CSV table of C-alpha atoms in Angstrom, one decimal:
chain,number,residue,atom,x,y,z
X,1,UNK,CA,-11.1,24.4,-4.8
X,2,UNK,CA,-14.6,23.4,-3.5
X,3,UNK,CA,-15.4,21.8,-6.8
X,4,UNK,CA,-12.2,19.7,-6.7
X,5,UNK,CA,-13.0,18.7,-3.1
X,6,UNK,CA,-16.5,17.6,-4.1
X,7,UNK,CA,-15.1,15.6,-7.0
X,8,UNK,CA,-12.6,13.9,-4.7
X,9,UNK,CA,-15.3,13.0,-2.2
X,10,UNK,CA,-17.5,11.6,-5.0
X,11,UNK,CA,-14.7,9.5,-6.4
X,12,UNK,CA,-13.9,8.2,-3.0
X,13,UNK,CA,-17.5,7.4,-2.4
X,14,UNK,CA,-17.8,5.4,-5.7
X,15,UNK,CA,-14.7,3.4,-4.8
X,16,UNK,CA,-16.0,2.7,-1.3
X,17,UNK,CA,-19.3,1.7,-2.9
X,18,UNK,CA,-17.6,-0.9,-5.1
X,19,UNK,CA,-16.6,-2.8,-2.0
X,20,UNK,CA,-20.2,-3.5,-1.3
X,21,UNK,CA,-20.4,-5.4,-4.6
X,22,UNK,CA,-17.4,-7.6,-3.9
X,23,UNK,CA,-18.1,-11.2,-2.9
X,24,UNK,CA,-15.0,-11.2,-0.7
X,25,UNK,CA,-13.5,-7.7,-0.1
X,26,UNK,CA,-10.6,-9.3,1.9
X,27,UNK,CA,-9.6,-11.0,-1.4
X,28,UNK,CA,-8.8,-7.7,-3.0
X,29,UNK,CA,-7.4,-6.0,0.2
X,30,UNK,CA,-4.7,-8.7,0.3
X,31,UNK,CA,-3.4,-7.8,-3.2
X,32,UNK,CA,-4.0,-4.1,-3.1
X,33,UNK,CA,-2.0,-3.8,0.2
X,34,UNK,CA,0.9,-5.5,-1.5
X,35,UNK,CA,0.7,-3.2,-4.5
X,36,UNK,CA,0.8,-0.2,-2.3
X,37,UNK,CA,3.7,-1.6,-0.3
X,38,UNK,CA,5.7,-2.1,-3.6
X,39,UNK,CA,4.9,1.4,-4.9
X,40,UNK,CA,5.6,3.3,-1.6
X,41,UNK,CA,8.9,1.4,-1.2
X,42,UNK,CA,9.8,2.2,-4.9
X,43,UNK,CA,9.4,5.9,-4.2
X,44,UNK,CA,12.2,5.5,-1.6
X,45,UNK,CA,14.5,3.7,-4.1
X,46,UNK,CA,13.8,-0.1,-3.8
X,47,UNK,CA,13.8,-2.1,-7.0
X,48,UNK,CA,11.6,-5.0,-6.1
X,49,UNK,CA,8.4,-5.5,-8.1
X,50,UNK,CA,5.1,-7.0,-7.1
X,51,UNK,CA,6.2,-10.3,-8.5
X,52,UNK,CA,9.4,-10.2,-6.5
X,53,UNK,CA,7.4,-9.5,-3.3
X,54,UNK,CA,5.0,-12.4,-3.9
X,55,UNK,CA,8.0,-14.7,-4.6
X,56,UNK,CA,9.7,-13.5,-1.4
X,57,UNK,CA,6.7,-14.4,0.6
X,58,UNK,CA,7.1,-17.9,-0.7
X,59,UNK,CA,10.9,-17.8,0.0
X,60,UNK,CA,11.6,-17.9,-3.8
X,61,UNK,CA,13.1,-14.4,-4.4
X,62,UNK,CA,16.4,-14.1,-6.4
X,63,UNK,CA,19.2,-13.2,-3.9
X,64,UNK,CA,19.9,-9.8,-5.3
X,65,UNK,CA,16.4,-8.6,-4.6
X,66,UNK,CA,15.8,-10.2,-1.2
X,67,UNK,CA,16.8,-7.0,0.8
X,68,UNK,CA,14.4,-4.8,-1.2
X,69,UNK,CA,11.7,-7.4,-0.9
X,70,UNK,CA,12.2,-7.6,2.8
X,71,UNK,CA,11.7,-3.9,3.1
X,72,UNK,CA,8.5,-4.1,1.2
X,73,UNK,CA,7.3,-7.0,3.3
X,74,UNK,CA,8.0,-4.9,6.4
X,75,UNK,CA,5.8,-2.2,4.9
X,76,UNK,CA,2.9,-4.7,4.8
X,77,UNK,CA,3.5,-5.7,8.4
X,78,UNK,CA,3.5,-2.0,9.4
X,79,UNK,CA,0.3,-1.2,7.5
X,80,UNK,CA,-1.5,-4.3,8.8
X,81,UNK,CA,-0.6,-3.5,12.4
X,82,UNK,CA,-1.9,0.1,12.0
X,83,UNK,CA,-5.1,-1.1,10.4
X,84,UNK,CA,-5.6,-3.8,13.1
X,85,UNK,CA,-5.1,-1.3,15.9
X,86,UNK,CA,-7.6,1.3,14.6
X,87,UNK,CA,-10.2,-1.4,13.9
X,88,UNK,CA,-10.3,-2.6,17.5
X,89,UNK,CA,-13.6,-1.9,19.3
X,90,UNK,CA,-13.1,1.2,21.4
X,91,UNK,CA,-9.8,2.0,19.8
X,92,UNK,CA,-8.5,5.5,20.6
X,93,UNK,CA,-8.0,8.0,17.8
X,94,UNK,CA,-5.0,7.8,15.5
X,95,UNK,CA,-2.0,8.9,17.7
X,96,UNK,CA,1.7,9.5,17.7
X,97,UNK,CA,2.1,6.3,19.8
X,98,UNK,CA,0.5,4.3,17.0
X,99,UNK,CA,2.8,5.9,14.4
X,100,UNK,CA,5.8,4.9,16.5
X,101,UNK,CA,4.5,1.3,16.7
X,102,UNK,CA,4.0,1.3,12.9
X,103,UNK,CA,7.5,2.7,12.4
X,104,UNK,CA,9.0,0.0,14.6
X,105,UNK,CA,7.5,-2.7,12.3
X,106,UNK,CA,8.6,-0.9,9.2
X,107,UNK,CA,12.2,-0.8,10.2
X,108,UNK,CA,12.2,-4.1,12.1
X,109,UNK,CA,14.9,-5.6,9.7
X,110,UNK,CA,16.9,-4.7,6.7
X,111,UNK,CA,18.1,-1.2,5.8
X,112,UNK,CA,17.2,1.3,8.4
X,113,UNK,CA,16.9,-1.2,11.2
X,114,UNK,CA,19.8,0.6,13.0
X,115,UNK,CA,18.0,3.9,12.8
X,116,UNK,CA,16.1,3.7,16.2
X,117,UNK,CA,12.9,1.9,15.0
X,118,UNK,CA,9.8,3.1,16.8
X,119,UNK,CA,11.5,6.2,18.3
X,120,UNK,CA,11.4,9.9,17.4
X,121,UNK,CA,14.8,11.2,16.4
X,122,UNK,CA,17.1,12.9,18.9
X,123,UNK,CA,19.5,14.3,16.2
X,124,UNK,CA,19.2,16.6,13.2
X,125,UNK,CA,18.2,15.2,9.8
X,126,UNK,CA,17.7,16.8,6.4
X,127,UNK,CA,16.6,16.0,2.9
X,128,UNK,CA,19.1,16.0,0.0
X,129,UNK,CA,22.8,16.9,0.2
X,130,UNK,CA,25.6,15.6,2.3
X,131,UNK,CA,25.2,18.1,5.1
X,132,UNK,CA,22.6,20.6,6.2
X,133,UNK,CA,24.3,23.5,4.4
X,134,UNK,CA,23.8,21.7,1.1
X,135,UNK,CA,20.4,20.2,1.9
X,136,UNK,CA,17.2,20.8,-0.1
X,137,UNK,CA,15.3,20.9,3.2
X,138,UNK,CA,16.4,20.9,6.8
X,139,UNK,CA,13.8,19.6,9.2
X,140,UNK,CA,13.1,21.1,12.6
X,141,UNK,CA,15.7,20.7,15.3
X,142,UNK,CA,15.4,17.5,17.4
X,143,UNK,CA,14.1,19.3,20.5
X,144,UNK,CA,11.2,20.6,18.4
X,145,UNK,CA,10.0,17.2,17.1
X,146,UNK,CA,7.8,16.1,20.1
X,147,UNK,CA,6.0,19.5,20.4
X,148,UNK,CA,5.5,19.6,16.6
X,149,UNK,CA,4.1,16.0,16.6
X,150,UNK,CA,1.9,16.9,19.5
X,151,UNK,CA,0.4,19.8,17.6
X,152,UNK,CA,-0.1,17.5,14.6
X,153,UNK,CA,-1.9,15.0,16.8
X,154,UNK,CA,-4.2,17.7,18.1
X,155,UNK,CA,-5.0,18.7,14.5
X,156,UNK,CA,-5.8,15.1,13.6
X,157,UNK,CA,-8.1,14.9,16.7
X,158,UNK,CA,-10.0,18.0,15.4
X,159,UNK,CA,-8.6,20.4,18.0
X,160,UNK,CA,-9.5,23.2,18.2
X,161,UNK,CA,-11.9,22.6,15.3
X,162,UNK,CA,-12.9,19.8,12.8
X,163,UNK,CA,-11.4,19.7,9.4
X,164,UNK,CA,-12.9,17.9,6.4
X,165,UNK,CA,-11.2,14.5,6.2
X,166,UNK,CA,-9.5,14.9,2.8
X,167,UNK,CA,-8.1,18.3,3.7
X,168,UNK,CA,-7.0,16.9,7.0
X,169,UNK,CA,-5.2,14.0,5.3
X,170,UNK,CA,-3.5,16.3,2.8
X,171,UNK,CA,-2.3,18.7,5.5
X,172,UNK,CA,-1.4,16.0,8.0
X,173,UNK,CA,0.8,14.2,5.4
X,174,UNK,CA,2.6,17.4,4.4
X,175,UNK,CA,3.1,18.5,8.0
X,176,UNK,CA,4.4,15.0,9.0
X,177,UNK,CA,6.9,15.1,6.1
X,178,UNK,CA,8.1,18.5,7.1
X,179,UNK,CA,8.6,17.5,10.8
X,180,UNK,CA,10.5,14.4,9.5
X,181,UNK,CA,10.3,12.9,13.1
X,182,UNK,CA,12.2,9.7,12.4
X,183,UNK,CA,15.8,9.1,11.3
X,184,UNK,CA,14.5,6.9,8.5
X,185,UNK,CA,11.2,5.8,6.9
X,186,UNK,CA,9.5,9.2,7.1
X,187,UNK,CA,8.2,9.1,3.5
X,188,UNK,CA,6.6,5.6,3.9
X,189,UNK,CA,5.1,6.4,7.3
X,190,UNK,CA,3.7,9.6,6.0
X,191,UNK,CA,2.0,7.8,3.1
X,192,UNK,CA,0.7,5.2,5.6
X,193,UNK,CA,-0.7,8.0,7.6
X,194,UNK,CA,-3.1,8.9,4.8
X,195,UNK,CA,-4.6,5.4,4.6
X,196,UNK,CA,-4.8,5.1,8.4
X,197,UNK,CA,-6.6,8.5,8.7
X,198,UNK,CA,-9.2,7.6,6.0
X,199,UNK,CA,-9.9,4.3,7.6
X,200,UNK,CA,-9.9,5.5,11.2
X,201,UNK,CA,-12.5,8.2,10.4
X,202,UNK,CA,-14.7,5.7,8.6
X,203,UNK,CA,-14.4,7.3,5.2
X,204,UNK,CA,-13.6,3.9,3.7
X,205,UNK,CA,-15.0,0.5,4.7
X,206,UNK,CA,-11.9,-1.2,3.2
X,207,UNK,CA,-8.4,0.1,2.7
X,208,UNK,CA,-8.4,0.3,-1.1
X,209,UNK,CA,-7.2,3.9,-1.7
X,210,UNK,CA,-3.4,4.3,-1.9
X,211,UNK,CA,-1.8,7.4,-3.3
X,212,UNK,CA,1.7,6.0,-3.8
X,213,UNK,CA,0.9,5.2,-7.5
X,214,UNK,CA,0.0,8.9,-8.1
X,215,UNK,CA,3.0,10.1,-6.1
X,216,UNK,CA,5.3,7.8,-8.0
X,217,UNK,CA,4.0,8.9,-11.4
X,218,UNK,CA,4.3,12.5,-10.4
X,219,UNK,CA,7.4,12.2,-8.2
X,220,UNK,CA,9.0,15.5,-9.0
X,221,UNK,CA,5.8,17.4,-8.7
X,222,UNK,CA,5.1,15.6,-5.4
X,223,UNK,CA,8.4,16.7,-3.9
X,224,UNK,CA,8.1,20.2,-5.4
X,225,UNK,CA,4.7,20.8,-3.9
X,226,UNK,CA,5.9,19.6,-0.5
X,227,UNK,CA,8.9,21.9,-0.7
X,228,UNK,CA,6.7,24.9,-1.7
X,229,UNK,CA,4.6,24.3,1.4
X,230,UNK,CA,7.8,24.6,3.5
X,231,UNK,CA,9.4,27.6,1.8
X,232,UNK,CA,6.4,29.6,0.6
X,233,UNK,CA,3.5,28.4,2.7
X,234,UNK,CA,1.8,27.3,-0.6
X,235,UNK,CA,-0.8,25.0,1.0
X,236,UNK,CA,-3.4,25.6,-1.7
X,237,UNK,CA,-1.3,24.2,-4.6
X,238,UNK,CA,-0.4,21.2,-2.5
X,239,UNK,CA,-4.1,20.6,-1.6
X,240,UNK,CA,-5.0,20.8,-5.3
X,241,UNK,CA,-2.3,18.3,-6.2
X,242,UNK,CA,-3.4,16.0,-3.4
X,243,UNK,CA,-7.1,16.1,-4.3
X,244,UNK,CA,-6.4,15.5,-7.9
X,245,UNK,CA,-4.4,12.4,-6.8
X,246,UNK,CA,-7.4,11.2,-4.7
X,247,UNK,CA,-9.6,11.6,-7.8
X,248,UNK,CA,-7.2,9.8,-10.2
X,249,UNK,CA,-6.4,7.0,-7.8
X,250,UNK,CA,-10.0,6.4,-6.6
X,251,UNK,CA,-11.3,6.3,-10.2
X,252,UNK,CA,-8.4,4.0,-11.5
X,253,UNK,CA,-8.8,1.7,-8.5
X,254,UNK,CA,-12.5,1.5,-9.1
X,255,UNK,CA,-11.9,0.5,-12.8
X,256,UNK,CA,-9.2,-2.0,-11.8
X,257,UNK,CA,-11.5,-3.6,-9.2
X,258,UNK,CA,-14.3,-3.9,-11.8
X,259,UNK,CA,-11.8,-5.4,-14.3
X,260,UNK,CA,-10.7,-8.0,-11.8
X,261,UNK,CA,-14.2,-8.9,-10.8
X,262,UNK,CA,-15.2,-9.4,-14.5
X,263,UNK,CA,-12.0,-11.4,-15.2
X,264,UNK,CA,-12.5,-13.7,-12.2
X,265,UNK,CA,-16.2,-14.3,-13.2
X,266,UNK,CA,-15.2,-15.0,-16.8
X,267,UNK,CA,-12.6,-17.6,-15.6
X,268,UNK,CA,-15.2,-19.2,-13.3
X,269,UNK,CA,-17.4,-19.7,-16.3
X,270,UNK,CA,-14.5,-21.3,-18.2
X,271,UNK,CA,-13.9,-23.7,-15.2
X,272,UNK,CA,-17.6,-24.7,-15.3
X,273,UNK,CA,-16.8,-26.4,-18.6
X,274,UNK,CA,-14.1,-28.6,-17.1
X,275,UNK,CA,-16.8,-31.2,-16.2
X,276,UNK,CA,-15.3,-33.8,-13.8
X,277,UNK,CA,-12.9,-32.1,-11.4
X,278,UNK,CA,-14.5,-28.7,-11.9
X,279,UNK,CA,-15.4,-28.4,-8.2
X,280,UNK,CA,-11.8,-28.8,-7.0
X,281,UNK,CA,-10.6,-26.5,-9.8
X,282,UNK,CA,-13.1,-23.8,-8.6
X,283,UNK,CA,-11.8,-24.0,-5.1
X,284,UNK,CA,-8.2,-23.7,-6.3
X,285,UNK,CA,-9.2,-20.8,-8.5
X,286,UNK,CA,-10.8,-19.1,-5.5
X,287,UNK,CA,-7.4,-19.3,-3.6
X,288,UNK,CA,-5.6,-18.0,-6.7
X,289,UNK,CA,-7.9,-15.0,-6.7
X,290,UNK,CA,-7.0,-14.3,-3.1
X,291,UNK,CA,-3.3,-14.9,-3.1
X,292,UNK,CA,-2.3,-14.6,-6.8
X,293,UNK,CA,0.7,-16.9,-6.3
X,294,UNK,CA,0.5,-20.3,-4.7
X,295,UNK,CA,2.0,-23.7,-4.5
X,296,UNK,CA,0.4,-27.1,-4.4
X,297,UNK,CA,1.3,-27.9,-0.8
X,298,UNK,CA,-0.2,-24.6,0.3
X,299,UNK,CA,-3.4,-25.3,-1.6
X,300,UNK,CA,-3.7,-28.9,-0.2
X,301,UNK,CA,-3.3,-27.6,3.3
X,302,UNK,CA,-5.8,-24.7,2.8
X,303,UNK,CA,-8.4,-26.9,1.2
X,304,UNK,CA,-7.7,-29.9,3.4
X,305,UNK,CA,-7.2,-32.1,0.3
X,306,UNK,CA,-4.7,-34.7,-0.7
X,307,UNK,CA,-2.1,-33.9,-3.3
X,308,UNK,CA,-3.5,-35.8,-6.3
X,309,UNK,CA,-6.7,-33.8,-6.8
X,310,UNK,CA,-4.8,-30.6,-6.1
X,311,UNK,CA,-2.2,-31.3,-8.8
X,312,UNK,CA,-4.9,-32.4,-11.2
X,313,UNK,CA,-6.8,-29.1,-10.7
X,314,UNK,CA,-3.7,-27.0,-11.1
X,315,UNK,CA,-2.9,-28.8,-14.3
X,316,UNK,CA,-6.3,-28.1,-15.7
X,317,UNK,CA,-6.1,-24.5,-14.7
X,318,UNK,CA,-2.6,-24.3,-16.3
X,319,UNK,CA,-3.8,-25.8,-19.5
X,320,UNK,CA,-6.7,-23.4,-19.6
X,321,UNK,CA,-4.3,-20.4,-19.4
X,322,UNK,CA,-5.6,-19.3,-16.0
X,323,UNK,CA,-2.5,-20.3,-14.0
X,324,UNK,CA,1.1,-20.5,-15.1
X,325,UNK,CA,4.2,-21.8,-13.4
X,326,UNK,CA,6.3,-18.9,-12.2
X,327,UNK,CA,9.7,-20.3,-11.0
X,328,UNK,CA,11.0,-22.6,-13.8
X,329,UNK,CA,12.0,-25.0,-11.0
X,330,UNK,CA,11.5,-28.8,-11.1
X,331,UNK,CA,10.7,-28.9,-7.4
X,332,UNK,CA,8.8,-26.4,-5.3
X,333,UNK,CA,6.9,-25.0,-8.2
X,334,UNK,CA,4.7,-21.9,-7.8
X,335,UNK,CA,1.8,-21.0,-9.9
X,336,UNK,CA,0.6,-17.4,-10.6
X,337,UNK,CA,-2.8,-16.2,-11.7
X,338,UNK,CA,-1.3,-14.5,-14.7
X,339,UNK,CA,-3.9,-12.1,-15.9
X,340,UNK,CA,-4.7,-11.0,-12.4
X,341,UNK,CA,-1.0,-10.2,-11.7
X,342,UNK,CA,-0.7,-8.4,-15.1
X,343,UNK,CA,-3.6,-6.1,-14.1
X,344,UNK,CA,-2.1,-5.4,-10.6
X,345,UNK,CA,1.3,-4.8,-12.1
X,346,UNK,CA,0.2,-1.8,-14.1
X,347,UNK,CA,2.3,1.1,-12.9
X,348,UNK,CA,4.4,-0.9,-10.4
X,349,UNK,CA,7.4,-1.5,-12.7
X,350,UNK,CA,10.7,-0.3,-11.1
X,351,UNK,CA,12.1,2.8,-12.7
């Protein structure tokens, strides 16, 4: 187990080190947060893809997918709120209060919005089955939720003793899922808890590690390990599964980030050859690398340019194969950084 823990810490360190080489870490955080939102929401049954989410944020999602895309967008709002709160100077340690705030944003609209957002449950819930007697797992009674969350909060705060951060994150996630403190959204909040813990304790400079891809690919094992913690107290197998996930995701995210950096630089070199108009094309390309999907009015506003040079730059980038039109519309066209999106899309296809 110690060897696996050492490997996980090393993989996490390498991923964190990559952020030091990025010209603009926020550029990658924007897109990785959206990939995590899609994956974590898909585990709960939504069918929207990363492309659907990006179109939704530009008010261009097909009607049938709008509700799923709204749930995914709520996840982004919840994560961003949590990250902003823990990043404040003098911010208190990660707390139950913050988790309630994050939950309130997660369920602010769409499915689940009637399930007391931001409040711990006052009634019984369970996992699987139409009633507790048929359930795969029955969570603690409602009157035990607040004491159980208080105990979890003390553990997170290293009371009575400190716990290595990756072990803490693994145990905190499993315990949170077993308490199931909310009527809805527990899985997503539990996965957010992992990221918030790693960032609040300074393990990562930028929030680039998200385990939802690993949990999605190994969904049945994920649920089975959590269940064995509850029924058999098998914390060791859960910890091995979790640490292997950290290794796999940290290494794959490191490779993905390196691929994106190399691709962006290669495209910049291609833009150099544009000659006249290359300067504007470079600026548009920089925005595409940050937002992946964009429209000409958005670009003109961001760059404080008039429409003609923006449309000319987009046309050059489209002819070079860097951007492509994503909507098929005659008006309100949107352009996607195709290869960038293809790399991010790996593993995010709805099942």
